[in-house]
Amino acid sequence: MEKGIILEIKNLYKTYYIGEETVRALQDVNLSITKGEFVAIMGTSGSGKSTLLNILGCLDKPTEGDYWLDGKNVKSMKKNQLAEIRNTKLGFVFQSYNLLPRTTALENVELPLLYNPSIGSKLRREKAEEALISVGLKDRMKHLSNQMSGGQQQRVAIARSIVNDPVIILADEATGNLDTRTSYEIMSLFQELNENGITIGFVTHEPEIASFTTRNVKFRDGRIVSDVATAKKISAKEALLKLPDENLILESHIIPENLN
Amino acid sequence: MKLYNLIKIAISAIRRNSLRSFLTMLGIVIGVAAVIAMLAIGQGSNASIRSTISSMGTNLINIMPASQNRGGVHQGRSSSPTLVVEDVDFLKNNSTLIDAVSPELDGSGQVIYGSNNWPTTIYSGNEDYPFIKKYEVETGRMYTTQEIKTAAKVCLVGQTVIENIFTEDEDPIGQTIRFNNIPFKIIGTLKEKGNNTFGQDQDDMVLAPYTTVMKRLYRQTHLRAIVISAKSEDLITETSAEITELMRLSHKLNDSEDDDFEIRTQEELISNFGSISEMMLVLLGSISAISLLVGGIGIMNIMYVSVTERTREIGLRLAIGGKGKDILRQFLFEAIIISIIGGIIGVGLGILASTLIESILSWPTLITMDSILLSFLFCSFIGIFFGWYPARKASLLEPIDALRHE
């Protein structure tokens, strides 16, 4: 394995059998990700991008092919070993946040570390606080997850994904449930994390969102059709500033109504 | 995973889902409480029926004089002078299966107090007589051994006699009544017993020391009967056999001579008692089976649903590195905590409910340790099992399938 490569898959196949129908979700996929990359995995729904992400995240197993994560071949691992890999080497951000409801942000972020026996309660608390500070939720640590806005919830989820110092964060349509402004805010946070050295795999179907990353991998019908560095990486922070002012939009809508 | 972390996770999960945890616990509480209350009612009725039958004297044995044959003529049973006080002492000293024994003399007569009179029966025995015949002193006292020895003219009176010769505001104790012209001082009253199985009023009586009745009332030396209470209802046959042997010894009868006495037991009553007990046992068994079933199904449903509902949460926990066994143990802990707390509250509530039923509806209830243990263990087991089973299913899922669960 080349130096700096943290993740590599070779000749990967994934086939589902639904009744008599055979679905070839992934066919002969080869991909490697180097430390510090921010990779957008793109494609329409059914293109196999989510299947790949699940396999990269050790949530699902390939039908054929090899997968090395941080120098270890994952393919031959048992369920419990995979759980340990997920616990120590991976971070997940889901479209629907998947936070525990009626639980504070801090407790949600602590959760992965609770499953790691080598981390004591003091260190756990410190790391969770640190993660929440880095996503900008310093003042909301004790807030309950279900009393937060979507953007805040996704920030908690991102804090949860980085709390175990993973080799890669895997995000599945992480901005899919958010409005444009909040999406940009989240992307700006991802960029910030990436600039601090965190590797990110980001599944999305929105080209706009993909333009915030450093590399675009396109899927179609289970195969990679293009794999290029982003032509011109856009800063999400700058994009945010270019958005029309929300308050102005609101006012322009309200005033005519009041006149009627 | 550390046990401490596991318990922490389980407790915070219970608190997070406080309404669901409460409802689940409520299922167990009601299950346990219902079973305990049902069993308490069933066992209470059983005990009350048993004691009612028992108060008729199932372990009572009577020895009567046998009818004697004098020159070819059968004599009346009561005129046979074969039973004497020495027989009572002999039985008392030599029997191993007898609990208590007493001579018995009775006779009817007119009781007079002031201008009132009432036809009644006088019964008499020694100090064990009320115990054998299941009479209880309501007020005043029983006659003493000393009073038996001196043939004191004292007596206790039954409720029917009191009602007929005293006015309501009169205290019978200390008054003197005359029975067949012999004055008796009343030292106590007897608790109401009601009619016996033959419709005879068991409260229409006067109770006196047998010596008094024997020497002062009837001036006779023989007894009308000897009454015995056996140590156990189950040993009635053995006790009868032993009594027969001892009585033949006491009367110095040789092998060729017939018994000059007759032993009577309450066989009919005992066999009835047996079949009623059996019936109650079946009834109790079905009550407990049905209430356990109903409680169990309730607990099963709520546990199953509440765990299945959390499949996505299980998926998340698996995704962030929880192992299948961690998930399983977390849910098992939750189920154990909920079941045990629910079970304990249920036991408390069940006891409270039984007490209320007893005091408000005045139904007899009886709570036994067995019924508490049975309901607690059964409901806890169901709760834990049906918390564990769906959690096991979920923990075996691929994380991605659990996450996608709707």
XYZ file of C-alpha atoms in Angstrom:
666
model
C 0.000 0.000 0.000
C 1.263 3.397 -0.897
C 2.187 5.811 1.796
C -0.639 8.059 2.906
C -3.358 5.788 1.594
C -5.742 5.089 4.421
C -8.399 3.218 2.509
C -8.226 1.025 -0.538
C -10.705 -1.225 -2.293
C -9.913 -3.575 -5.140
C -12.226 -5.337 -7.583
C -15.179 -4.892 -5.316
C -18.531 -6.451 -6.200
C -21.821 -6.293 -4.336
C -24.770 -8.289 -5.536
C -28.233 -8.457 -3.983
C -30.791 -11.091 -4.680
C -34.323 -9.820 -4.324
C -36.607 -12.715 -5.135
C -35.535 -13.922 -8.564
C -34.067 -10.589 -9.536
C -30.330 -10.049 -9.233
C -29.249 -6.500 -8.446
C -25.593 -5.737 -9.204
C -25.150 -2.747 -6.919
C -21.404 -2.523 -7.351
C -19.296 -3.948 -10.164
C -15.516 -4.073 -10.190
C -14.997 -0.943 -8.145
C -11.467 0.203 -7.396
C -10.855 3.179 -5.182
C -8.230 4.472 -2.813
C -8.405 7.465 -0.532
C -5.373 9.283 0.792
C -5.137 10.954 4.141
C -6.494 14.498 4.124
C -8.799 14.079 1.132
C -12.385 15.330 1.051
C -14.014 12.957 -1.409
C -17.493 13.497 -2.804
C -19.079 10.232 -3.924
C -21.735 11.208 -6.396
C -24.410 9.618 -8.496
C -28.133 9.333 -8.951
C -30.153 7.164 -6.612
C -29.526 3.506 -7.366
C -26.081 4.216 -8.758
C -24.416 2.301 -5.928
C -22.932 5.235 -4.049
C -24.712 4.458 -0.768
C -23.879 0.764 -1.057
C -20.221 1.700 -1.390
C -20.427 3.991 1.620
C -21.996 1.226 3.711
C -19.211 -1.128 2.719
C -16.562 1.509 3.424
C -18.223 2.018 6.798
C -18.095 -1.726 7.583
C -21.877 -1.664 7.953
C -22.247 -4.039 5.035
C -20.032 -6.687 3.492
C -18.901 -6.899 -0.117
C -19.830 -9.965 -2.146
C -16.370 -10.086 -3.666
C -13.178 -8.050 -3.562
C -10.786 -6.716 -0.962
C -10.959 -3.765 1.338
C -8.047 -2.410 3.346
C -8.751 0.163 6.005
C -5.789 1.741 7.763
C -3.599 -1.145 6.644
C -5.976 -3.920 7.744
C -7.906 -6.195 5.439
C -11.494 -5.857 6.570
C -12.893 -8.573 4.371
C -11.973 -11.480 6.613
C -13.077 -9.850 9.850
C -15.776 -11.198 12.134
C -18.753 -9.166 13.332
C -17.175 -8.167 16.630
C -13.908 -7.137 14.984
C -15.881 -5.002 12.540
C -17.670 -3.381 15.490
C -14.280 -2.494 16.968
C -13.141 -1.068 13.627
C -16.285 1.079 13.453
C -15.769 2.142 17.039
C -12.137 3.209 16.726
C -11.456 3.986 13.055
C -14.696 5.331 11.582
C -17.110 8.168 12.129
C -20.622 8.320 10.681
C -22.869 11.211 9.803
C -26.335 10.256 8.631
C -28.937 12.163 6.643
C -31.448 11.907 9.485
C -28.835 12.652 12.200
C -29.738 9.500 14.219
C -29.249 11.136 17.596
C -30.714 9.614 20.729
C -33.790 11.697 21.513
C -34.310 13.328 24.908
C -30.571 13.045 25.500
C -28.142 15.921 25.873
C -25.721 16.800 23.092
C -22.848 15.852 25.372
C -24.246 12.392 26.104
C -24.880 11.796 22.413
C -21.299 12.652 21.583
C -19.990 10.490 24.430
C -21.886 7.456 23.130
C -19.201 5.919 20.828
C -16.621 6.199 23.605
C -18.909 4.319 26.010
C -18.420 1.285 23.804
C -14.654 1.623 24.026
C -13.424 -0.045 27.222
C -10.011 1.644 27.079
C -11.455 5.121 27.606
C -12.316 6.169 31.149
C -15.167 8.463 32.087
C -12.976 11.539 32.595
C -11.260 11.278 29.217
C -14.606 10.518 27.614
C -16.096 13.727 28.960
C -13.071 15.786 27.899
C -13.037 14.412 24.357
C -16.785 14.914 23.946
C -16.535 18.522 25.124
C -13.620 19.127 22.801
C -15.571 17.696 19.844
C -18.605 19.853 20.613
C -16.438 22.953 20.875
C -14.892 22.198 17.485
C -18.340 22.061 15.834
C -19.308 25.352 17.478
C -21.761 24.035 20.089
C -19.884 25.121 23.182
C -22.990 26.740 24.679
C -25.361 23.891 23.870
C -23.691 20.879 25.433
C -26.493 20.324 27.923
C -29.299 20.914 25.458
C -31.525 17.974 24.595
C -31.088 16.734 21.044
C -34.781 16.908 20.207
C -34.932 20.570 21.230
C -32.299 21.578 18.678
C -32.666 22.754 15.093
C -31.742 20.437 12.208
C -28.426 22.189 11.660
C -27.542 21.966 15.324
C -28.486 18.306 15.418
C -26.247 17.607 12.456
C -23.424 19.457 14.229
C -23.920 17.164 17.241
C -23.798 14.190 14.882
C -20.561 15.495 13.358
C -19.091 15.973 16.830
C -20.087 12.372 17.575
C -18.335 11.223 14.390
C -15.017 12.873 15.256
C -14.952 12.135 18.979
C -13.118 8.836 18.515
C -10.414 10.380 16.264
C -11.391 8.274 13.243
C -9.206 7.773 10.182
C -12.156 8.795 8.034
C -15.588 10.325 8.487
C -18.280 8.861 6.261
C -21.264 11.099 5.602
C -24.383 9.884 3.817
C -26.372 12.788 2.317
C -25.508 14.721 5.446
C -27.113 17.895 4.097
C -30.117 16.151 2.565
C -32.561 17.228 5.282
C -31.323 20.806 5.543
C -32.125 24.075 3.759
C -29.503 25.719 1.538
C -28.156 28.098 4.140
C -27.788 25.426 6.790
C -26.313 23.046 4.221
C -23.639 25.574 3.436
C -22.973 26.075 7.114
C -22.513 22.344 7.576
C -20.293 22.126 4.499
C -18.213 24.975 5.829
C -17.793 23.000 9.051
C -16.726 19.923 7.058
C -14.224 22.029 5.154
C -12.842 23.370 8.384
C -12.450 19.837 9.775
C -10.832 18.748 6.510
C -8.381 21.639 6.647
C -7.449 20.416 10.123
C -6.427 17.082 8.600
C -9.573 14.973 8.842
C -10.318 12.713 5.874
C -13.934 12.759 4.736
C -15.995 10.570 2.425
C -19.167 12.397 1.482
C -22.045 10.851 -0.427
C -24.314 13.328 -2.195
C -26.336 13.697 -5.378
C -26.099 17.505 -5.444
C -23.256 18.752 -7.678
C -23.395 22.079 -5.836
C -22.518 20.391 -2.547
C -19.836 18.308 -4.267
C -18.090 21.481 -5.406
C -17.068 22.127 -1.805
C -14.928 18.965 -1.766
C -11.485 18.223 -3.175
C -12.248 15.175 -5.294
C -15.329 13.934 -7.125
C -16.010 10.244 -7.718
C -19.050 9.669 -9.949
C -21.031 6.441 -10.002
C -23.416 5.136 -12.580
C -25.015 1.694 -12.535
C -22.605 0.348 -9.979
C -19.432 1.480 -11.701
C -17.145 4.458 -11.268
C -17.518 6.596 -14.392
C -15.246 9.439 -13.404
C -12.785 10.190 -10.640
C -11.313 13.685 -10.807
C -9.983 16.370 -8.534
C -12.501 19.164 -8.094
C -11.882 21.708 -10.811
C -12.082 24.646 -8.517
C -12.749 24.060 -4.857
C -15.235 26.603 -3.540
C -15.095 27.840 0.005
C -18.449 27.227 1.691
C -17.871 30.229 3.926
C -17.647 32.499 0.914
C -20.647 30.857 -0.729
C -22.574 31.524 2.459
C -21.836 35.222 2.221
C -23.133 35.311 -1.351
C -26.516 33.910 -0.354
C -29.282 36.517 -0.339
C -30.072 37.819 3.119
C -32.887 35.751 4.581
C -34.415 38.652 6.480
C -34.750 40.653 3.297
C -36.478 37.795 1.524
C -38.856 37.390 4.396
C -39.714 41.073 4.485
C -40.327 41.228 0.772
C -42.829 38.420 1.191
C -44.576 39.844 4.193
C -45.064 43.402 3.071
C -47.264 42.713 0.032
C -49.444 40.420 2.106
C -49.969 43.093 4.687
C -50.952 45.555 2.025
C -53.684 43.342 0.693
C -17.495 -3.404 27.315
C -17.369 -2.380 30.935
C -20.271 -3.493 33.104
C -20.475 -0.062 34.665
C -20.857 1.590 31.260
C -23.477 -0.969 30.342
C -25.562 -0.264 33.430
C -25.135 3.460 32.804
C -26.382 3.029 29.247
C -29.323 0.878 30.368
C -30.400 3.313 33.073
C -30.095 6.348 30.814
C -32.105 4.492 28.148
C -34.842 3.783 30.694
C -34.880 7.424 31.750
C -34.810 8.683 28.192
C -37.837 6.579 27.325
C -39.507 7.383 30.616
C -43.083 7.121 29.342
C -42.453 3.855 27.553
C -40.530 2.491 30.528
C -43.387 3.534 32.781
C -45.967 1.812 30.579
C -43.887 -1.333 30.377
C -43.440 -1.303 34.113
C -47.160 -0.690 34.515
C -47.796 -3.870 32.523
C -45.690 -5.826 34.957
C -47.093 -4.022 38.001
C -50.652 -4.825 36.960
C -49.746 -8.372 35.976
C -48.147 -9.124 39.332
C -50.764 -7.245 41.362
C -53.660 -8.964 39.559
C -52.200 -12.395 40.095
C -51.545 -11.729 43.780
C -55.032 -10.287 44.331
C -56.736 -13.132 42.449
C -54.779 -15.744 44.359
C -55.450 -13.934 47.633
C -59.202 -14.062 46.976
C -59.046 -17.688 45.881
C -56.914 -18.796 48.790
C -58.938 -16.693 51.210
C -62.165 -18.392 50.119
C -60.490 -21.750 50.275
C -59.209 -21.143 53.784
C -62.566 -19.814 54.913
C -64.444 -22.806 53.521
C -61.937 -25.172 55.074
C -62.226 -23.540 58.451
C -66.034 -23.600 58.232
C -65.980 -27.324 57.567
C -63.273 -27.835 60.100
C -65.377 -26.080 62.738
C -67.923 -28.835 62.304
C -65.270 -31.078 63.781
C -63.715 -33.223 61.093
C -61.215 -34.599 63.552
C -63.862 -35.341 66.137
C -64.288 -38.916 67.368
C -67.151 -40.007 69.628
C -67.149 -43.075 71.806
C -70.667 -44.212 72.664
C -71.695 -47.115 74.877
C -72.710 -50.125 72.790
C -76.155 -51.451 73.128
C -76.024 -54.335 75.541
C -77.733 -57.617 75.296
C -79.319 -58.693 78.588
C -81.016 -62.049 78.482
C -81.770 -61.691 74.782
C -83.147 -58.158 75.074
C -81.203 -55.278 73.486
C -81.085 -52.424 75.918
C -81.223 -48.741 75.004
C -77.854 -47.338 74.142
C -77.860 -44.469 76.588
C -78.768 -46.628 79.522
C -75.608 -48.663 79.092
C -73.337 -47.740 81.952
C -70.138 -48.928 80.273
C -68.251 -45.644 79.851
C -66.647 -44.211 82.959
C -64.270 -41.380 83.832
C -61.426 -43.896 84.235
C -61.678 -44.657 80.511
C -61.021 -40.996 79.767
C -57.936 -40.968 81.981
C -56.729 -44.235 80.476
C -57.032 -42.865 76.938
C -55.398 -39.617 77.898
C -52.430 -41.385 79.461
C -51.856 -44.047 76.826
C -52.829 -42.724 73.412
C -50.327 -41.253 71.000
C -52.739 -40.063 68.310
C -55.243 -38.223 70.483
C -54.935 -34.498 70.822
C -57.566 -34.028 73.550
C -60.198 -36.162 75.234
C -63.143 -35.287 77.393
C -66.083 -37.023 79.027
C -69.460 -35.878 77.768
C -72.799 -35.782 79.531
C -75.821 -33.964 78.260
C -79.467 -33.697 78.957
C -82.398 -31.494 78.195
C -84.226 -29.388 80.673
C -85.759 -26.053 81.408
C -83.563 -23.099 82.195
C -85.100 -20.434 84.391
C -83.991 -16.905 85.091
C -86.345 -14.674 87.027
C -89.666 -14.903 85.318
C -88.199 -16.176 82.051
C -87.699 -19.769 81.091
C -86.445 -21.619 78.031
C -86.142 -25.309 77.098
C -82.535 -26.095 76.293
C -79.822 -28.718 76.535
C -76.990 -28.839 79.020
C -73.644 -30.131 77.767
C -70.753 -30.934 79.993
C -67.170 -32.014 79.810
C -63.740 -31.296 81.166
C -61.558 -28.290 80.482
C -60.690 -29.572 76.952
C -64.327 -29.985 75.968
C -64.744 -26.566 74.254
C -61.567 -27.197 72.275
C -62.760 -30.612 71.097
C -66.246 -29.439 70.191
C -64.998 -26.086 68.809
C -66.798 -23.851 71.251
C -65.224 -20.519 72.011
C -65.715 -18.260 75.018
C -67.088 -14.876 74.006
C -67.074 -13.047 77.344
C -66.177 -14.101 80.860
C -64.144 -17.254 81.289
C -64.081 -21.009 81.003
C -64.513 -23.097 84.158
C -61.284 -24.130 85.820
C -59.821 -27.538 86.726
C -60.460 -26.635 90.333
C -64.136 -26.040 89.583
C -64.318 -29.417 87.825
C -62.742 -31.088 90.851
C -65.193 -29.518 93.274
C -68.193 -29.955 90.970
C -68.814 -26.218 91.198
C -72.246 -25.014 90.122
C -70.967 -22.746 87.345
C -71.876 -22.611 83.676
C -71.409 -20.871 80.367
C -74.428 -20.031 78.221
C -74.984 -19.978 74.460
C -76.296 -16.992 72.545
C -79.789 -18.448 71.943
C -80.268 -19.000 75.661
C -79.044 -15.475 76.398
C -81.480 -13.994 73.870
C -84.435 -15.887 75.373
C -83.993 -15.367 79.074
C -82.117 -12.078 79.364
C -83.078 -8.629 78.170
C -80.657 -6.866 75.865
C -79.102 -4.572 78.449
C -78.564 -7.296 81.025
C -75.096 -8.752 81.503
C -75.549 -12.506 81.940
C -72.183 -12.912 83.647
C -72.514 -13.191 87.397
C -76.236 -14.001 87.220
C -77.590 -17.259 88.561
C -79.886 -19.389 86.450
C -81.674 -22.586 87.421
C -81.462 -25.686 85.293
C -83.896 -28.372 86.426
C -83.991 -26.561 89.750
C -80.230 -26.655 90.314
C -78.770 -23.131 90.518
C -75.804 -22.385 88.234
C -73.776 -19.218 88.341
C -72.981 -17.895 84.844
C -69.219 -17.325 84.470
C -69.056 -16.893 80.720
C -70.879 -16.737 77.409
C -70.171 -18.742 74.258
C -69.439 -17.343 70.841
C -72.169 -17.781 68.259
C -71.724 -20.916 66.142
C -74.901 -21.037 64.068
C -76.732 -24.127 62.946
C -74.905 -27.347 62.270
C -75.313 -29.414 59.100
C -78.429 -31.031 60.533
C -80.079 -27.704 61.185
C -79.607 -27.956 64.908
C -79.072 -24.649 66.705
C -75.621 -24.976 68.233
C -76.086 -21.867 70.358
C -79.067 -23.260 72.249
C -77.056 -24.729 75.087
C -75.604 -24.440 78.544
C -72.079 -25.678 79.230
C -71.060 -26.912 82.681
C -68.305 -29.057 84.277
C -69.077 -32.753 83.776
C -68.621 -33.432 87.488
C -71.372 -30.982 88.330
C -73.760 -32.496 85.803
C -72.841 -36.027 86.833
C -73.038 -35.597 90.597
C -75.518 -32.764 91.169
C -77.863 -32.920 88.171
C -78.211 -36.560 87.204
C -76.522 -38.342 90.129
C -74.981 -40.999 87.860
C -71.460 -42.484 87.609
C -71.329 -43.378 83.934
C -70.818 -41.123 80.957
C -73.071 -40.670 77.971
C -70.068 -40.439 75.646
C -66.372 -39.736 75.403
C -65.370 -37.084 72.882
C -61.948 -37.035 71.329
C -60.113 -34.752 68.994
C -57.566 -36.541 66.834
C -54.248 -34.933 66.140
C -54.911 -34.981 62.417
C -57.841 -35.482 60.095
C -55.695 -37.728 57.958
C -55.083 -40.146 60.838
C -58.714 -40.668 61.823
C -58.714 -44.375 60.902
C -55.475 -45.076 62.771
C -56.718 -43.093 65.744
C -59.981 -45.090 65.818
C -58.033 -48.341 65.755
C -55.838 -47.191 68.610
C -58.851 -46.074 70.658
C -60.561 -49.437 70.123
C -57.489 -51.233 71.408
C -57.099 -48.959 74.423
C -60.794 -49.132 75.311
C -60.729 -52.959 75.210
C -57.696 -52.866 77.497
C -59.390 -50.387 79.802
C -62.531 -52.529 79.946
C -60.451 -55.716 80.311
C -62.313 -57.431 77.481
C -60.927 -60.753 76.348
C -60.758 -61.803 72.715
C -64.102 -63.599 72.700
C -66.023 -60.622 74.010
C -67.563 -58.011 71.729
C -66.787 -54.316 72.162
C -69.042 -52.773 74.783
C -68.576 -49.376 73.138
C -68.915 -47.926 69.696
C -66.608 -45.477 67.925
C -68.073 -42.887 65.613
C -66.096 -40.612 63.306
C -67.267 -37.872 60.935
C -66.487 -39.942 57.867
C -69.146 -38.316 55.722
C -67.875 -34.878 56.617
C -64.289 -35.867 56.007
C -65.002 -37.241 52.559
C -66.993 -34.102 51.697
C -64.174 -32.036 53.002
C -61.747 -33.901 50.800
C -63.776 -33.351 47.653
C -64.332 -29.674 48.432
C -60.635 -29.192 49.029
C -59.885 -30.863 45.750
C -62.387 -28.669 43.944
C -60.928 -25.531 45.490
C -57.474 -26.647 44.466
C -58.555 -27.018 40.842
C -60.360 -23.666 41.014
C -57.300 -21.951 42.476
C -55.074 -23.569 39.928
C -57.199 -22.296 37.049
C -57.488 -18.822 38.575
C -53.742 -18.545 38.888
C -53.093 -20.036 35.463
C -55.501 -17.611 33.802
C -54.276 -14.556 35.660
C -50.648 -15.456 35.009
C -51.482 -15.961 31.349
C -53.276 -12.630 31.059
C -50.546 -10.776 32.957
C -47.888 -12.565 30.954
C -49.417 -11.716 27.586
C -49.701 -8.051 28.552
C -46.074 -7.894 29.601
C -44.992 -9.835 26.541
C -46.740 -7.450 24.153
C -45.464 -4.245 25.625
C -41.917 -5.546 25.953
C -41.891 -6.891 22.439
C -43.295 -3.717 20.929
C -41.058 -1.386 22.898
C -37.904 -3.218 21.905
C -38.919 -3.680 18.273
C -39.675 0.027 18.096
C -36.083 0.753 18.991
C -34.511 -1.222 16.155
C -33.151 1.987 14.605
C -31.551 2.939 17.881
C -29.988 -0.518 17.935
C -28.751 0.114 14.381
C -27.119 3.362 15.466
C -25.457 1.701 18.431
C -24.135 -1.048 16.164
C -22.910 1.546 13.642
C -20.890 3.488 16.172
C -19.198 0.371 17.434
C -21.541 -1.404 19.835
C -21.162 -5.169 19.580
C -24.142 -7.479 19.318
C -23.582 -8.711 22.850
C -23.349 -5.147 24.196
C -26.737 -4.368 22.690
C -28.200 -7.581 23.987
C -26.841 -7.023 27.475
C -28.098 -3.431 27.508
C -31.634 -4.548 26.682
C -31.415 -7.425 29.103
C -30.385 -5.022 31.853
C -33.221 -2.691 30.945
C -35.685 -5.569 31.035
C -34.308 -6.800 34.363
C -34.423 -3.350 35.958
C -37.954 -2.673 34.681
C -39.218 -6.145 35.556
C -37.790 -6.157 39.053
C -38.915 -2.651 39.956
C -42.307 -3.348 38.362
C -42.491 -6.687 40.164
C -41.757 -5.137 43.550
C -44.320 -2.368 43.033
C -46.744 -5.031 41.805
C -46.291 -7.091 44.959
C -46.973 -4.000 47.067
C -50.013 -3.071 45.019
C -51.306 -6.651 45.057
C -51.087 -6.788 48.853
C -52.770 -3.383 49.090
C -55.542 -4.465 46.704
C -56.158 -7.669 48.675
C -56.316 -5.725 51.914
C -58.781 -3.272 50.381
C -60.931 -6.094 48.987
C -60.995 -7.681 52.413
C -61.869 -4.486 54.263
C -64.313 -2.971 51.745
C -66.073 -6.027 50.330
C -65.364 -8.142 53.419
C -64.291 -11.039 51.257
C -61.851 -13.300 52.969
C -58.390 -12.991 51.395
C -55.198 -14.821 52.130
C -51.804 -13.814 50.765
C -49.207 -16.542 50.839
C -45.492 -16.302 50.186
C -46.026 -18.882 47.441
C -48.385 -16.657 45.477
C -46.072 -13.657 45.847
C -43.080 -15.634 44.652
C -45.031 -17.308 41.870
C -46.376 -14.083 40.404
C -43.161 -12.134 40.904
C -40.925 -14.765 39.369
C -43.290 -15.601 36.536
C -43.943 -11.996 35.514
C -40.287 -11.038 35.858
C -39.318 -14.004 33.756
C -41.822 -13.118 31.040
C -40.707 -9.478 31.153
C -37.040 -10.335 30.914
C -37.532 -12.985 28.264
C -39.627 -10.798 25.993
C -37.212 -7.916 26.478
C -34.335 -10.186 25.617
C -35.824 -12.032 22.672
C -36.522 -9.121 20.260
C -33.264 -7.459 21.364
C -31.416 -10.623 20.424
C -33.096 -10.627 17.048
C -32.160 -6.988 16.525
C -28.584 -7.473 17.723
C -28.073 -10.193 15.118
C -29.149 -7.897 12.282
C -26.570 -6.335 10.002
C -26.175 -2.770 11.308
C -27.371 -1.363 7.985
C -30.605 -3.369 8.123
C -31.260 -2.230 11.688
C -30.610 1.384 10.692
C -33.038 1.123 7.783
C -35.764 -0.432 9.938
C -39.008 1.504 9.702
